[in-house]
GROMACS .gro file of N, CA and C in nm:
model
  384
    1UNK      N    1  -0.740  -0.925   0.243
    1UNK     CA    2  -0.777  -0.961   0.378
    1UNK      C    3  -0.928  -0.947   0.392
    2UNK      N    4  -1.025  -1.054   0.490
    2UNK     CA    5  -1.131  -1.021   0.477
    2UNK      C    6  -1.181  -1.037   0.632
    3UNK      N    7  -1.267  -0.993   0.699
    3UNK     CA    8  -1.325  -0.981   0.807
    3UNK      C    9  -1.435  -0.998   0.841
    4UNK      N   10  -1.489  -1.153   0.901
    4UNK     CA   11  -1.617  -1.183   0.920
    4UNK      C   12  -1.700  -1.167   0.994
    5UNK      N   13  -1.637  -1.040   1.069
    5UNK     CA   14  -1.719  -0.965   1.134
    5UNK      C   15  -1.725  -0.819   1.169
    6UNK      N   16  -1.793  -0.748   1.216
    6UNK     CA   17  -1.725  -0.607   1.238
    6UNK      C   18  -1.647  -0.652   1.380
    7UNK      N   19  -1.630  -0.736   1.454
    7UNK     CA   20  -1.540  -0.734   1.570
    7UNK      C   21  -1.417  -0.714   1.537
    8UNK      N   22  -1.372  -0.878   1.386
    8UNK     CA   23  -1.249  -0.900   1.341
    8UNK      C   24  -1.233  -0.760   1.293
    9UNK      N   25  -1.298  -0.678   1.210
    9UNK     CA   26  -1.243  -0.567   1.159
    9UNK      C   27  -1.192  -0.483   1.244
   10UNK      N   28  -1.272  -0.411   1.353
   10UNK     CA   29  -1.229  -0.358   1.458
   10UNK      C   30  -1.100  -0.343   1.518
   11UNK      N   31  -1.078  -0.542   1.553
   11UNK     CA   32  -0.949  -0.543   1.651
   11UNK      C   33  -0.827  -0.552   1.539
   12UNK      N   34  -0.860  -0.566   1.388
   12UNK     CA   35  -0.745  -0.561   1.313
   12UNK      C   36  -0.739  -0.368   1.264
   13UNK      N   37  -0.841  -0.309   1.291
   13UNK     CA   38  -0.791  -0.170   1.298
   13UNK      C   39  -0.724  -0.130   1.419
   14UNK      N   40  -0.760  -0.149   1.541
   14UNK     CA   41  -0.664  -0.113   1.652
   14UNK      C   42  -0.523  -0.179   1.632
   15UNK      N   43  -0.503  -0.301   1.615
   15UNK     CA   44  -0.337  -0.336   1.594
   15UNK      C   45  -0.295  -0.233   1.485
   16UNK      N   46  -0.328  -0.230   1.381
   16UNK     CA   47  -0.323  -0.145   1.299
   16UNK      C   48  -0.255   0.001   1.310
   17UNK      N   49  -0.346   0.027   1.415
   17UNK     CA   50  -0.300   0.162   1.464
   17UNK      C   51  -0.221   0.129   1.544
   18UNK      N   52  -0.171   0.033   1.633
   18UNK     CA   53  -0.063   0.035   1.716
   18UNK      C   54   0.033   0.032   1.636
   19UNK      N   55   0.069  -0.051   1.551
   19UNK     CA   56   0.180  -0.085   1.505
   19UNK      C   57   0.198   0.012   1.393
   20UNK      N   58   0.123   0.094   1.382
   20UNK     CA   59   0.139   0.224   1.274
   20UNK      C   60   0.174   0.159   1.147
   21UNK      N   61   0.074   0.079   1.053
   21UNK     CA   62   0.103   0.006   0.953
   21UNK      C   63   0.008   0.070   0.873
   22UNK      N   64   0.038   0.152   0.772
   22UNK     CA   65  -0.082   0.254   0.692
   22UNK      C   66  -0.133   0.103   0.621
   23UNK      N   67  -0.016   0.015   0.541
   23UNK     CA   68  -0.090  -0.135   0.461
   23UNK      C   69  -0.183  -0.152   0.571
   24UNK      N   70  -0.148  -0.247   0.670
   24UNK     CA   71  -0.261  -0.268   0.734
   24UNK      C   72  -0.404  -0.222   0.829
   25UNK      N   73  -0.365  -0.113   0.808
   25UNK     CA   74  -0.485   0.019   0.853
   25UNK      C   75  -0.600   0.030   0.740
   26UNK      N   76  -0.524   0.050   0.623
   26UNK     CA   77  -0.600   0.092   0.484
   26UNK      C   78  -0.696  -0.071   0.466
   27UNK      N   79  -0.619  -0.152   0.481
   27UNK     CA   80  -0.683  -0.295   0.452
   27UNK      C   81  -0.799  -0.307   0.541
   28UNK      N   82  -0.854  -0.236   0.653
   28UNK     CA   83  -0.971  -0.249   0.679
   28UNK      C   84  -1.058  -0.174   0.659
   29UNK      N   85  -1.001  -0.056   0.568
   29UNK     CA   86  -1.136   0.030   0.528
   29UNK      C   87  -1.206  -0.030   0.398
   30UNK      N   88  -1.348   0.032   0.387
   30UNK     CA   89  -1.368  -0.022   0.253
   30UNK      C   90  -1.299   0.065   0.134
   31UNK      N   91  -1.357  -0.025   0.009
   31UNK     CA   92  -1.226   0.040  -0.086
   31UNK      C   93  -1.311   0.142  -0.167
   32UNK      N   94  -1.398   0.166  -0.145
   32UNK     CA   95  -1.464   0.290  -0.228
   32UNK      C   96  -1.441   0.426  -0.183
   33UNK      N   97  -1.482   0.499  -0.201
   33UNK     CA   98  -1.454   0.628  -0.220
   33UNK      C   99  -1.585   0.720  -0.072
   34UNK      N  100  -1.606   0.628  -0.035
   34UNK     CA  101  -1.759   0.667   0.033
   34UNK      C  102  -1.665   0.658   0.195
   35UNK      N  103  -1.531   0.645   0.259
   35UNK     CA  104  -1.537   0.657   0.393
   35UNK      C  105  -1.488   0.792   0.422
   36UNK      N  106  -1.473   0.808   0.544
   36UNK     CA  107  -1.422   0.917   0.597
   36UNK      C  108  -1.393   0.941   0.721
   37UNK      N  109  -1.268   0.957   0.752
   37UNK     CA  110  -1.232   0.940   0.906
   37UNK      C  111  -1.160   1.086   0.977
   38UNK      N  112  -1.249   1.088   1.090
   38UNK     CA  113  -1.229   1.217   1.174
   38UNK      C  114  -1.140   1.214   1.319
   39UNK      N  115  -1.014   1.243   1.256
   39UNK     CA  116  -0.934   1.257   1.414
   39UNK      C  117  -0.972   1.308   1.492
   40UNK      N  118  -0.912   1.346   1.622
   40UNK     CA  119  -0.962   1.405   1.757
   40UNK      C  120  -0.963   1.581   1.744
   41UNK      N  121  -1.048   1.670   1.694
   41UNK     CA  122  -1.012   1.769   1.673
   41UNK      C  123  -0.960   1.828   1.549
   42UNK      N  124  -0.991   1.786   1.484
   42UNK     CA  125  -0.933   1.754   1.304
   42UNK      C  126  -1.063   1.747   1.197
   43UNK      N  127  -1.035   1.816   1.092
   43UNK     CA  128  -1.139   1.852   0.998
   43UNK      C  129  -1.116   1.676   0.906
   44UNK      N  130  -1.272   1.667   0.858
   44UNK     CA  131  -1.297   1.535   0.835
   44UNK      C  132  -1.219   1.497   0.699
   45UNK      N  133  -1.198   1.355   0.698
   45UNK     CA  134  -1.123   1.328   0.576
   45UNK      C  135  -1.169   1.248   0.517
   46UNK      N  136  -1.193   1.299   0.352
   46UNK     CA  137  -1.286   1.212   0.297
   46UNK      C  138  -1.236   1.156   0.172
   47UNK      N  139  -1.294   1.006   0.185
   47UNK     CA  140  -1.217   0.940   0.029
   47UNK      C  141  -1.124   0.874   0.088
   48UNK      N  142  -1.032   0.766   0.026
   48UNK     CA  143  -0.943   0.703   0.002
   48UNK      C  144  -0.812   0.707   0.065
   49UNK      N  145  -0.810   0.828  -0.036
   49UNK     CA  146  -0.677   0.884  -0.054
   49UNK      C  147  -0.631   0.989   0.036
   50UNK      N  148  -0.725   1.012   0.107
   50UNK     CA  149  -0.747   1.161   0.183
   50UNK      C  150  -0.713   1.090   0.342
   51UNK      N  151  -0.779   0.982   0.386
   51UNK     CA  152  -0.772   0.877   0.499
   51UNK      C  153  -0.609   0.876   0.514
   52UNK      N  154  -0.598   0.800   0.408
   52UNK     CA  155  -0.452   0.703   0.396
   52UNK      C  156  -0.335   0.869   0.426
   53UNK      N  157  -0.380   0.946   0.387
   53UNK     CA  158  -0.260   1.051   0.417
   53UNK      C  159  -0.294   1.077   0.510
   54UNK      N  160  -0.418   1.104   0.586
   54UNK     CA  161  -0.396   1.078   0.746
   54UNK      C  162  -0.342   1.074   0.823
   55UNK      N  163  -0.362   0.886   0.812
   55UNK     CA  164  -0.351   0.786   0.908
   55UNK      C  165  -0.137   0.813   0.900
   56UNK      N  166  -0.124   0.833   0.738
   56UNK     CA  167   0.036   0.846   0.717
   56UNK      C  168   0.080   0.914   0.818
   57UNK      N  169   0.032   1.042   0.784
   57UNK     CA  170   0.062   1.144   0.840
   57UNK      C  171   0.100   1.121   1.044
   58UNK      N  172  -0.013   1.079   1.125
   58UNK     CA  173  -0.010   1.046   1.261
   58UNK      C  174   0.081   0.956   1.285
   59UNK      N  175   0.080   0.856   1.182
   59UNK     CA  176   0.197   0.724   1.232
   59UNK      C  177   0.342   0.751   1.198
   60UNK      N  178   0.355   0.912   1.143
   60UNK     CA  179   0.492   0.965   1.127
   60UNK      C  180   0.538   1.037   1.230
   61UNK      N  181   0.411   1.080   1.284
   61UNK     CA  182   0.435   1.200   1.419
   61UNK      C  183   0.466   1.091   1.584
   62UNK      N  184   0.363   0.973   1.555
   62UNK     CA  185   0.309   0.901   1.681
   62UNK      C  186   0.429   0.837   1.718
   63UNK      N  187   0.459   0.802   1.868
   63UNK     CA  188   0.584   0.711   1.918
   63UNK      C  189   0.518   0.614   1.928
   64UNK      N  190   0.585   0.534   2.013
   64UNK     CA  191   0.543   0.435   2.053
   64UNK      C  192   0.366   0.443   2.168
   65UNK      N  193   0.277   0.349   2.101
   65UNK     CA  194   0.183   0.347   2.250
   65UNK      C  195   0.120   0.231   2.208
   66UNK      N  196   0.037   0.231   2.336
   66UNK     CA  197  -0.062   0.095   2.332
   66UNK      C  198  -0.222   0.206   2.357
   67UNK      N  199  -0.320   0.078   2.334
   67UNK     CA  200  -0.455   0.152   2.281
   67UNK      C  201  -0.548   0.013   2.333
   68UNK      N  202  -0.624   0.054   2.486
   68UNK     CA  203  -0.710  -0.042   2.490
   68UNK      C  204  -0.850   0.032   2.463
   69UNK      N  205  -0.928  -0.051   2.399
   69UNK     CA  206  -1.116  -0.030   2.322
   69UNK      C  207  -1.204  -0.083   2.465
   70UNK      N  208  -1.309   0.023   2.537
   70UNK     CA  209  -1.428  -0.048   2.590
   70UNK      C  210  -1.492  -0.004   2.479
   71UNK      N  211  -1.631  -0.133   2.477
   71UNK     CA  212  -1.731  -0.125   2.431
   71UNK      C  213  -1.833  -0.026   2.478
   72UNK      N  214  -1.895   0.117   2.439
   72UNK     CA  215  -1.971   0.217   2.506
   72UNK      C  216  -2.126   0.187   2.449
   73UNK      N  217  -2.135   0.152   2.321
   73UNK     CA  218  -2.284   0.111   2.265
   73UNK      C  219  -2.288   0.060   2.150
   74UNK      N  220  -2.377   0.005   2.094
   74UNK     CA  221  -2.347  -0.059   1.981
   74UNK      C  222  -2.458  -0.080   1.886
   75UNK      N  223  -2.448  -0.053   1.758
   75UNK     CA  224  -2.621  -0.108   1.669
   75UNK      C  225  -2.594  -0.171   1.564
   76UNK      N  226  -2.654  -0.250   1.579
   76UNK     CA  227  -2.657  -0.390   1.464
   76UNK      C  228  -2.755  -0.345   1.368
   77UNK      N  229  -2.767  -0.359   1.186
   77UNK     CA  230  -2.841  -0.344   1.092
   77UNK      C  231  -2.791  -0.514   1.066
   78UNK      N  232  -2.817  -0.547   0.937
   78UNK     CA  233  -2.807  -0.674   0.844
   78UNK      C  234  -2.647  -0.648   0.777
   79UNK      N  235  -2.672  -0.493   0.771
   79UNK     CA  236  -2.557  -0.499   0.667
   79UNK      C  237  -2.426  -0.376   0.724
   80UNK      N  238  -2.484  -0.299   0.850
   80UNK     CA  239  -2.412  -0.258   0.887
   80UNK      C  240  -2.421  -0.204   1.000
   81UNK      N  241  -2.263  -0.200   1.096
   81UNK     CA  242  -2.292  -0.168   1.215
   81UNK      C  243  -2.195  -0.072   1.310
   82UNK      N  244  -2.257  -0.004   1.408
   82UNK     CA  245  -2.212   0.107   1.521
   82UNK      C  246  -2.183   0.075   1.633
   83UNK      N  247  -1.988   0.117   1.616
   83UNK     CA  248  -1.992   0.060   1.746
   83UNK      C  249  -1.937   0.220   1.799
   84UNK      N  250  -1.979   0.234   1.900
   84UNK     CA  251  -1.934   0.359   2.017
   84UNK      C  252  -1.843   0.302   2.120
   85UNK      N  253  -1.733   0.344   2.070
   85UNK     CA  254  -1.628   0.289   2.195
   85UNK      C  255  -1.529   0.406   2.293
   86UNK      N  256  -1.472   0.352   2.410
   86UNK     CA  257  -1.393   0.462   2.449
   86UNK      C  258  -1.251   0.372   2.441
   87UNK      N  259  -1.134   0.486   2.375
   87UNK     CA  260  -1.038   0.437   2.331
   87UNK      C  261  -0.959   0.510   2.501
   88UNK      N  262  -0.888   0.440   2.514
   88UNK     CA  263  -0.747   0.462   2.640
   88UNK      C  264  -0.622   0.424   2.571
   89UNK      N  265  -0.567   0.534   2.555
   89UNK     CA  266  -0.426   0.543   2.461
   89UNK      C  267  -0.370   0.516   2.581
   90UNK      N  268  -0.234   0.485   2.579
   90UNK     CA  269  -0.140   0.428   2.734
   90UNK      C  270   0.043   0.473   2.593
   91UNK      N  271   0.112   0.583   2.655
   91UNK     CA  272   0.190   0.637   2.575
   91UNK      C  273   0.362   0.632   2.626
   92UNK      N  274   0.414   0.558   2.561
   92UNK     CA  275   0.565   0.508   2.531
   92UNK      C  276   0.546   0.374   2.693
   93UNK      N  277   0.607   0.396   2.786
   93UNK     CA  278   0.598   0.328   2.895
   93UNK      C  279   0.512   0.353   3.010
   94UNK      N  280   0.421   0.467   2.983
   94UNK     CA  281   0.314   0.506   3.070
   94UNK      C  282   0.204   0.357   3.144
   95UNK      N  283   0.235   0.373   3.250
   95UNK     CA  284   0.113   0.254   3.324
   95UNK      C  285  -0.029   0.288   3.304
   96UNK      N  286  -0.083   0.420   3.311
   96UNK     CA  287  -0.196   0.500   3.339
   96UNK      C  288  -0.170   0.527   3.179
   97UNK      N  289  -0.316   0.559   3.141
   97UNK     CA  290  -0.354   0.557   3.033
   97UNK      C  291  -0.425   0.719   3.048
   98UNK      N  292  -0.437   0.749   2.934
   98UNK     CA  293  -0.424   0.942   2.931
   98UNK      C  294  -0.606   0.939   2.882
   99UNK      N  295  -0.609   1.081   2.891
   99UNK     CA  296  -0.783   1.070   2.972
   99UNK      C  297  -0.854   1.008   2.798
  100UNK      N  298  -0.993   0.951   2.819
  100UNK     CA  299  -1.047   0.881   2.729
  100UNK      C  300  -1.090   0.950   2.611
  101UNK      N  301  -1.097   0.910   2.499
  101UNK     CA  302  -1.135   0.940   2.343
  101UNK      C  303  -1.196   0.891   2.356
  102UNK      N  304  -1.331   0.939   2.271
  102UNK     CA  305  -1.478   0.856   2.199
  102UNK      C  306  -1.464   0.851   2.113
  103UNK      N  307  -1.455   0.712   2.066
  103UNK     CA  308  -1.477   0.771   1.891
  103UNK      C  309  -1.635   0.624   1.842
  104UNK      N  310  -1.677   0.659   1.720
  104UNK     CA  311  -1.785   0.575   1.689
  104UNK      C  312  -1.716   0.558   1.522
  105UNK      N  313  -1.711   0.382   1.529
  105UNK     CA  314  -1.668   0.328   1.442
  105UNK      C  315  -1.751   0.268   1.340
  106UNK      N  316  -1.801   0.253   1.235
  106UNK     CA  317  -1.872   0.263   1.173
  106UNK      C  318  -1.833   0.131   1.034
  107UNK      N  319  -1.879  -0.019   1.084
  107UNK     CA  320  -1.856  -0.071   0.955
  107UNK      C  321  -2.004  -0.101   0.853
  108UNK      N  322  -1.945  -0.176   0.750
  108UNK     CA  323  -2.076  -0.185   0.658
  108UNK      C  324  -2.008  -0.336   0.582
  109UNK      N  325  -2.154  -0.431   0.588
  109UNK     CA  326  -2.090  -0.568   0.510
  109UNK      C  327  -2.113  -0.548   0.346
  110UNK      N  328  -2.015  -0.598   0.305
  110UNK     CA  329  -1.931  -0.652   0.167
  110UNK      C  330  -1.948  -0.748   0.092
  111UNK      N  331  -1.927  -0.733   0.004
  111UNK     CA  332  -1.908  -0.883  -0.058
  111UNK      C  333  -1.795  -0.974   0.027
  112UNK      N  334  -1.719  -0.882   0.029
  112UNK     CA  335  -1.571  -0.981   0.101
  112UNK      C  336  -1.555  -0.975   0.251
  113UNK      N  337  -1.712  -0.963   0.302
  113UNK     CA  338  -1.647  -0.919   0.468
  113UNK      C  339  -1.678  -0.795   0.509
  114UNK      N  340  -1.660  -0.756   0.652
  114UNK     CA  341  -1.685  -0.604   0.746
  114UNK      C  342  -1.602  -0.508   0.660
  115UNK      N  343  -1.626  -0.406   0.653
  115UNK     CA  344  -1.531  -0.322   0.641
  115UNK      C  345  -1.592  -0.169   0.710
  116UNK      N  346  -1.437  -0.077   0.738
  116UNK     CA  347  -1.533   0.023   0.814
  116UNK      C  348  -1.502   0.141   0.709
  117UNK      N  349  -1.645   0.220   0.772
  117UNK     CA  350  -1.649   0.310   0.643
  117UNK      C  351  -1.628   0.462   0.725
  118UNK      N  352  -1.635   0.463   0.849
  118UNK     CA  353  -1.611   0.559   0.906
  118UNK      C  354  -1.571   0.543   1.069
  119UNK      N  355  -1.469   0.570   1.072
  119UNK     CA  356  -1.390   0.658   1.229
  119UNK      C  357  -1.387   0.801   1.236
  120UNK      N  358  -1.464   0.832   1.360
  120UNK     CA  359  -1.468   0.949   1.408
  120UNK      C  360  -1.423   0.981   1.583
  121UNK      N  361  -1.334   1.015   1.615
  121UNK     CA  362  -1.284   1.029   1.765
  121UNK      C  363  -1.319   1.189   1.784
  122UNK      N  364  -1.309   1.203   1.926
  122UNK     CA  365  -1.277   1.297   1.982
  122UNK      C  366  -1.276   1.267   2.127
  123UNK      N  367  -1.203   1.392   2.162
  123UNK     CA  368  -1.176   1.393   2.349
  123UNK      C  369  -1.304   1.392   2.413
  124UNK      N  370  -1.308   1.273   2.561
  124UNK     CA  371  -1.454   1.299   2.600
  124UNK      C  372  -1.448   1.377   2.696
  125UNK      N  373  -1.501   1.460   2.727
  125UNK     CA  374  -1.567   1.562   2.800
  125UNK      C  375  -1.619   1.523   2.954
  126UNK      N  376  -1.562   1.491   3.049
  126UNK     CA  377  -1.632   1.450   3.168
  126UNK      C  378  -1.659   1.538   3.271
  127UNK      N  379  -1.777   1.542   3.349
  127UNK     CA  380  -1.818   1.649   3.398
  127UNK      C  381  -1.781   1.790   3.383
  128UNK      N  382  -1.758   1.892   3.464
  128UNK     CA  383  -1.765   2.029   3.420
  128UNK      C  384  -1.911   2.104   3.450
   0.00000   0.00000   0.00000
């Protein structure tokens, strides 16, 4: 699968994660050994192989939900780019969506296309 942009990569990692498909989750990271993705509160996971048991791992625990992305900021290089988004998980039949995650998604271009080399979430923090 290839992704000609970091957008396409993006919105094929969120289905991804909805539909709890580790194949199609893993298919948008890159394939080297260089990513690493940080759940919400969770020590970082690095490599490959380390991701993919993860992502396993949550989509064994996770029910059903939906997951809408705003755009929070964003930086463009040539070859690679940051996007800062706030994720709104919305969980089994919930209307209201449960309070917002930040996470900053992180792809880098390929020979074959976007790929991301790092997800990092956590809970955002609003006033206090």
């Amino acid at each position: 699968m290839s992704f000609s942009t970091p957008e396409a990569a993006e919105s094929a990692f969120y289905a991804a994660f909805e539909a709890r498909s580790l194949d199609a989750m893993m298919a948008v990271w890159a394939s080297d050994d260089s990513i690493a993705c940080i759940h919400p509160l969770a020590a970082p996971l690095n490599g490959r192989a380390a991701v993919a048991t993860g992502w396993h791992s949550m989509f064994e625990a996770a029910g059903q939900f939906r997951v809408q992305v705003e755009l929070a900021h964003e930086i463009r290089e040539a070859d690679r780019v940051i996007r800062i988004v706030r994720e709104y998980l919305f969980i089994g039949l919930e209307s209201e969506p449960r309070a917002p995650i930040l996470a900053t998604n992180v792809y880098h271009h390929e020979a074959d296309g976007w790929r991301m080399v790092l997800h990092h979430a956590s809970p955002l923090q609003v006033g206090g």
